[in-house]
Amino acid sequence: ENSDNNTIIINNENNNLGPGDYEFSLDAINGTYQNDAIFYNVRAGLHTIYVKDKNMCGTATLEVFILGFPKFFTPNNDGVNDTWQVKGLDTNYSNASIITIFDRYGKLIKQINAKNGVWDGTFRGQPLANADYWFVAQLMDVSGTVKTYRGHFSLVR
């Protein structure tokens, strides 16, 4: 699935972690640690990266959220990629989170609930043509904080 092929890179160029010799673990404080600050094939959702100083000076945590969405979808009723939706939202996000979809001219095509809404490639019941579409995700967490993400994807018939 396209939304499960993400990469996380921990960049310490500005020395935000401080000087040290670090190792890293994804989602497991007692799990296997690696020297590389890169994680591949990460699924959409909220993740915790554990950063351990090899000189036993402690472990820091970094929370990383990955918004997952298909880069394309094919609404041809074959049961594969027939709808478009975002992935990775869990109980930390409110049902007030919304996705707004636009065509290349900025025309509003559809607004869906970010947690469980899907788009079938239609506008007012009519199938739309092959094209790229843009979205704005306004994600509200349970504390009421809104984060905005933007992206695009292709509709392929």
mmCIF file of N, CA and C in Angstrom, residues 1-3 14 19 25 36 41 50 56 60 67 72 96-97 99 106 109 145 151-152 155:
data_model
loop_
_atom_site.group_PDB
_atom_site.id
_atom_site.type_symbol
_atom_site.label_atom_id
_atom_site.label_comp_id
_atom_site.label_asym_id
_atom_site.label_seq_id
_atom_site.Cartn_x
_atom_site.Cartn_y
_atom_site.Cartn_z
ATOM 1 N N GLU A 1 0.845 -1.167 0.000
ATOM 2 C CA GLU A 1 0.000 0.000 0.000
ATOM 3 C C GLU A 1 0.893 1.233 0.000
ATOM 4 N N ASN A 2 0.572 2.217 -0.802
ATOM 5 C CA ASN A 2 1.421 3.398 -0.942
ATOM 6 C C ASN A 2 1.654 4.132 0.369
ATOM 7 N N SER A 3 0.673 4.151 1.257
ATOM 8 C CA SER A 3 0.824 4.922 2.486
ATOM 9 C C SER A 3 1.677 4.205 3.523
ATOM 10 N N ASN A 14 21.655 20.416 13.458
ATOM 11 C CA ASN A 14 21.654 21.566 14.360
ATOM 12 C C ASN A 14 21.957 21.171 15.795
ATOM 13 N N PRO A 19 25.479 16.889 21.694
ATOM 14 C CA PRO A 19 26.599 16.060 21.239
ATOM 15 C C PRO A 19 26.489 14.673 21.870
ATOM 16 N N SER A 25 15.611 3.573 17.872
ATOM 17 C CA SER A 25 14.620 2.505 17.787
ATOM 18 C C SER A 25 13.272 3.132 17.421
ATOM 19 N N ASP A 36 21.906 3.615 12.388
ATOM 20 C CA ASP A 36 21.366 4.503 11.362
ATOM 21 C C ASP A 36 20.193 5.307 11.899
ATOM 22 N N ASN A 41 10.131 2.006 5.055
ATOM 23 C CA ASN A 41 8.875 1.253 5.009
ATOM 24 C C ASN A 41 8.037 1.438 6.273
ATOM 25 N N TYR A 50 12.841 6.364 19.671
ATOM 26 C CA TYR A 50 13.633 6.405 20.892
ATOM 27 C C TYR A 50 15.090 6.605 20.500
ATOM 28 N N MET A 56 25.268 5.776 27.828
ATOM 29 C CA MET A 56 24.318 5.612 28.933
ATOM 30 C C MET A 56 23.916 6.933 29.593
ATOM 31 N N ALA A 60 15.995 9.728 24.852
ATOM 32 C CA ALA A 60 15.036 10.783 24.511
ATOM 33 C C ALA A 60 13.979 10.192 23.585
ATOM 34 N N LEU A 67 1.146 11.265 7.740
ATOM 35 C CA LEU A 67 -0.161 11.232 7.092
ATOM 36 C C LEU A 67 -0.024 10.391 5.838
ATOM 37 N N PHE A 72 -2.388 7.640 -6.059
ATOM 38 C CA PHE A 72 -3.352 7.551 -7.161
ATOM 39 C C PHE A 72 -4.476 6.621 -6.736
ATOM 40 N N ALA A 96 -13.804 15.910 14.005
ATOM 41 C CA ALA A 96 -13.940 17.220 13.366
ATOM 42 C C ALA A 96 -12.860 17.437 12.302
ATOM 43 N N SER A 97 -11.919 16.516 12.161
ATOM 44 C CA SER A 97 -10.872 16.613 11.145
ATOM 45 C C SER A 97 -11.489 16.427 9.760
ATOM 46 N N ILE A 99 -11.022 16.696 5.252
ATOM 47 C CA ILE A 99 -10.204 16.734 4.041
ATOM 48 C C ILE A 99 -11.029 17.454 2.980
ATOM 49 N N GLY A 106 -8.584 24.859 -8.588
ATOM 50 C CA GLY A 106 -8.950 25.301 -7.252
ATOM 51 C C GLY A 106 -10.433 25.159 -6.944
ATOM 52 N N ILE A 109 -14.191 20.198 -4.974
ATOM 53 C CA ILE A 109 -14.787 18.976 -5.522
ATOM 54 C C ILE A 109 -15.533 18.202 -4.438
ATOM 55 N N THR A 145 -6.116 21.333 18.885
ATOM 56 C CA THR A 145 -5.078 21.900 18.026
ATOM 57 C C THR A 145 -5.267 21.396 16.600
ATOM 58 N N GLY A 151 -1.397 18.157 -0.132
ATOM 59 C CA GLY A 151 -0.797 17.181 -1.026
ATOM 60 C C GLY A 151 -1.616 17.048 -2.281
ATOM 61 N N HIS A 152 -1.187 16.120 -3.141
ATOM 62 C CA HIS A 152 -1.938 15.875 -4.373
ATOM 63 C C HIS A 152 -1.854 14.407 -4.732
ATOM 64 N N LEU A 155 -6.229 10.749 -10.184
ATOM 65 C CA LEU A 155 -7.370 9.892 -10.469
ATOM 66 C C LEU A 155 -7.098 9.298 -11.839
#
